[in-house]
Each structure stands twice: as C-alpha cells, then as structure tokens.
C-alpha cells in the first residue's frame, strides 16, 4: 500500500475538485501520538486498603494530545487510580510522573500545581493544566 493509499482525501472544492487536505490513517495517527512527549507516566502503581488490593501493578503512558480511558467493572480500582494520580490518596508503591517529574505521594494541591487535577464530583477525570 502506498502512502497515498493510506490516507483518505476529505472535502471537495466548489468546482468539484478534491482538496489537498488529507486525514491520516489510524496507524499513522497512532505513530504520531507515540512520538509525542509523555506527559503522564504511571508504573507499577499499587494501593491496598486493609489487605484488599484496590490497584495492583497499573502501568501506562499518556502522550501529549492523547486521550485514554480507564475501564473496568465496579470495584476494579478505576476511581482509586484517578485518586492516586491526582494526589487525593498516596500510593503504597509505584511511580507517577508528570512531565518527567515525580508526583507520587504529593498532595492534590501539589499535583495540581504540577499540571494534573481531578474534576469533582460528577466526572472522574484527570485534566492537564497549562501550568509549567
């Protein structure tokens, strides 16, 4: 498959000619995302409550411009993971870096000062602020 075949042309001009704008293929888009800087790195994140593992060895990278989801059944540790990343609770172990700076164990206010926060209470999401 040639590079031209891997891109879809979008739109037509008023004269009925194809515009030069193209949309990258899924593979090209994913490659571009992976080449972007990592803004959030989570490695081997662990949290237990009275012997019950709420979060067990969670690891992922979030690249600049990327949107990811944490999915799973009730009680699988999704909210706890967000709370760990945003500083509402401290991890038992693991690495949480924002822009290559460690934030694991910092307070929610300190994590927010470094660029990540949690929207309360309707949405459970980590957002990146423009503070640097």
CSV table of C-alpha atoms in Angstrom, one decimal:
chain,number,residue,atom,x,y,z
A,1,UNK,CA,0.0,0.0,0.0
A,2,UNK,CA,1.4,3.4,-1.0
A,3,UNK,CA,1.4,6.4,1.3
A,4,UNK,CA,-1.4,7.9,-0.9
A,5,UNK,CA,-3.5,4.8,-0.4
A,6,UNK,CA,-3.1,5.0,3.4
A,7,UNK,CA,-4.7,8.5,3.5
A,8,UNK,CA,-8.3,9.5,2.8
A,9,UNK,CA,-9.0,12.7,1.0
A,10,UNK,CA,-11.6,14.9,2.6
A,11,UNK,CA,-13.8,17.6,1.1
A,12,UNK,CA,-14.4,18.9,-2.4
A,13,UNK,CA,-13.9,22.4,-3.7
A,14,UNK,CA,-16.8,24.3,-5.2
A,15,UNK,CA,-15.5,23.3,-8.6
A,16,UNK,CA,-15.8,19.7,-7.7
A,17,UNK,CA,-12.1,19.0,-7.4
A,18,UNK,CA,-10.6,17.2,-4.4
A,19,UNK,CA,-9.0,19.4,-1.7
A,20,UNK,CA,-5.4,18.7,-0.8
A,21,UNK,CA,-6.3,18.1,2.9
A,22,UNK,CA,-5.9,14.5,4.0
A,23,UNK,CA,-6.8,12.6,7.1
A,24,UNK,CA,-4.0,10.3,8.4
A,25,UNK,CA,-4.7,6.5,8.7
A,26,UNK,CA,-5.2,5.0,12.1
A,27,UNK,CA,-1.6,3.6,12.0
A,28,UNK,CA,-0.2,7.0,11.1
A,29,UNK,CA,-2.2,8.7,13.8
A,30,UNK,CA,-1.0,6.2,16.4
A,31,UNK,CA,2.6,6.6,15.3
A,32,UNK,CA,2.3,10.4,15.6
A,33,UNK,CA,0.8,10.1,19.1
A,34,UNK,CA,3.6,7.7,20.3
A,35,UNK,CA,6.2,10.2,19.0
A,36,UNK,CA,4.7,13.0,21.1
A,37,UNK,CA,6.2,13.6,24.6
A,38,UNK,CA,4.9,11.5,27.5
A,39,UNK,CA,3.1,13.9,29.8
A,40,UNK,CA,1.9,11.3,32.4
A,41,UNK,CA,3.8,8.1,33.2
A,42,UNK,CA,2.4,5.6,35.6
A,43,UNK,CA,4.5,2.5,36.5
A,44,UNK,CA,3.6,-0.4,38.8
A,45,UNK,CA,1.1,1.6,40.8
A,46,UNK,CA,-0.2,-0.2,43.9
A,47,UNK,CA,-2.7,0.6,46.6
A,48,UNK,CA,-4.3,-1.7,49.2
A,49,UNK,CA,-6.9,-0.9,51.8
A,50,UNK,CA,-6.8,-3.2,54.9
A,51,UNK,CA,-5.2,-6.0,52.8
A,52,UNK,CA,-7.5,-5.7,49.8
A,53,UNK,CA,-5.6,-4.7,46.6
A,54,UNK,CA,-7.6,-1.9,45.0
A,55,UNK,CA,-4.9,-1.1,42.5
A,56,UNK,CA,-2.3,-3.8,41.5
A,57,UNK,CA,0.6,-3.1,39.2
A,58,UNK,CA,-1.1,-0.5,37.0
A,59,UNK,CA,1.2,1.0,34.3
A,60,UNK,CA,0.6,3.3,31.3
A,61,UNK,CA,1.9,6.3,29.4
A,62,UNK,CA,-0.2,9.3,28.4
A,63,UNK,CA,1.3,11.2,25.4
A,64,UNK,CA,0.7,14.9,24.7
A,65,UNK,CA,-2.6,15.2,22.8
A,66,UNK,CA,-3.7,11.7,23.6
A,67,UNK,CA,-7.0,10.7,25.3
A,68,UNK,CA,-7.2,7.4,27.1
A,69,UNK,CA,-9.9,5.8,29.3
A,70,UNK,CA,-9.7,3.6,32.4
A,71,UNK,CA,-12.4,1.0,32.1
A,72,UNK,CA,-13.5,-1.9,34.2
A,73,UNK,CA,-16.3,-3.3,36.3
A,74,UNK,CA,-17.4,-1.8,39.6
A,75,UNK,CA,-14.8,-2.2,42.3
A,76,UNK,CA,-11.9,-2.7,39.9
A,77,UNK,CA,-9.9,0.3,41.0
A,78,UNK,CA,-10.7,2.9,38.4
A,79,UNK,CA,-11.6,5.7,40.8
A,80,UNK,CA,-8.7,4.7,43.1
A,81,UNK,CA,-6.3,5.0,40.2
A,82,UNK,CA,-7.6,8.5,39.4
A,83,UNK,CA,-7.3,9.4,43.1
A,84,UNK,CA,-3.7,8.2,43.2
A,85,UNK,CA,-2.7,10.1,40.1
A,86,UNK,CA,-4.4,13.3,41.3
A,87,UNK,CA,-2.9,13.1,44.8
A,88,UNK,CA,-6.1,12.6,46.8
A,89,UNK,CA,-4.6,9.4,48.2
A,90,UNK,CA,-1.0,8.2,48.4
A,91,UNK,CA,0.1,5.0,46.6
A,92,UNK,CA,1.7,2.2,48.6
A,93,UNK,CA,4.3,1.9,45.8
A,94,UNK,CA,4.8,2.8,42.2
A,95,UNK,CA,5.8,5.8,40.0
A,96,UNK,CA,3.7,8.7,38.9
A,97,UNK,CA,5.5,11.3,36.8
A,98,UNK,CA,4.1,14.4,35.2
A,99,UNK,CA,6.4,15.8,32.5
A,100,UNK,CA,9.2,13.6,33.9
A,101,UNK,CA,8.8,15.0,37.4
A,102,UNK,CA,7.7,12.6,40.2
A,103,UNK,CA,4.4,13.4,41.9
A,104,UNK,CA,3.6,10.1,43.7
A,105,UNK,CA,2.7,10.8,47.3
A,106,UNK,CA,2.3,14.6,46.8
A,107,UNK,CA,-0.9,16.3,48.0
A,108,UNK,CA,-3.7,17.0,45.5
A,109,UNK,CA,-2.8,20.7,45.6
A,110,UNK,CA,0.9,19.9,44.8
A,111,UNK,CA,-0.1,17.6,42.0
A,112,UNK,CA,-2.5,20.3,40.6
A,113,UNK,CA,0.4,22.8,40.7
A,114,UNK,CA,2.4,20.4,38.5
A,115,UNK,CA,-0.4,20.1,35.9
A,116,UNK,CA,-2.9,17.4,36.8
A,117,UNK,CA,-6.2,17.6,38.7
A,118,UNK,CA,-9.4,15.8,39.3
A,119,UNK,CA,-12.8,17.2,38.4
A,120,UNK,CA,-15.3,16.7,41.3
A,121,UNK,CA,-17.8,15.2,41.8
A,122,UNK,CA,-19.7,14.4,38.6
A,123,UNK,CA,-16.7,13.4,36.5
A,124,UNK,CA,-13.8,11.3,37.4
A,125,UNK,CA,-11.1,12.6,35.1
A,126,UNK,CA,-7.6,13.8,35.3
A,127,UNK,CA,-7.0,17.0,33.4
A,128,UNK,CA,-3.8,18.7,32.4
A,129,UNK,CA,-3.5,22.4,33.3
A,130,UNK,CA,-1.3,24.9,31.4
A,131,UNK,CA,0.9,25.5,34.4
A,132,UNK,CA,4.6,24.7,33.8
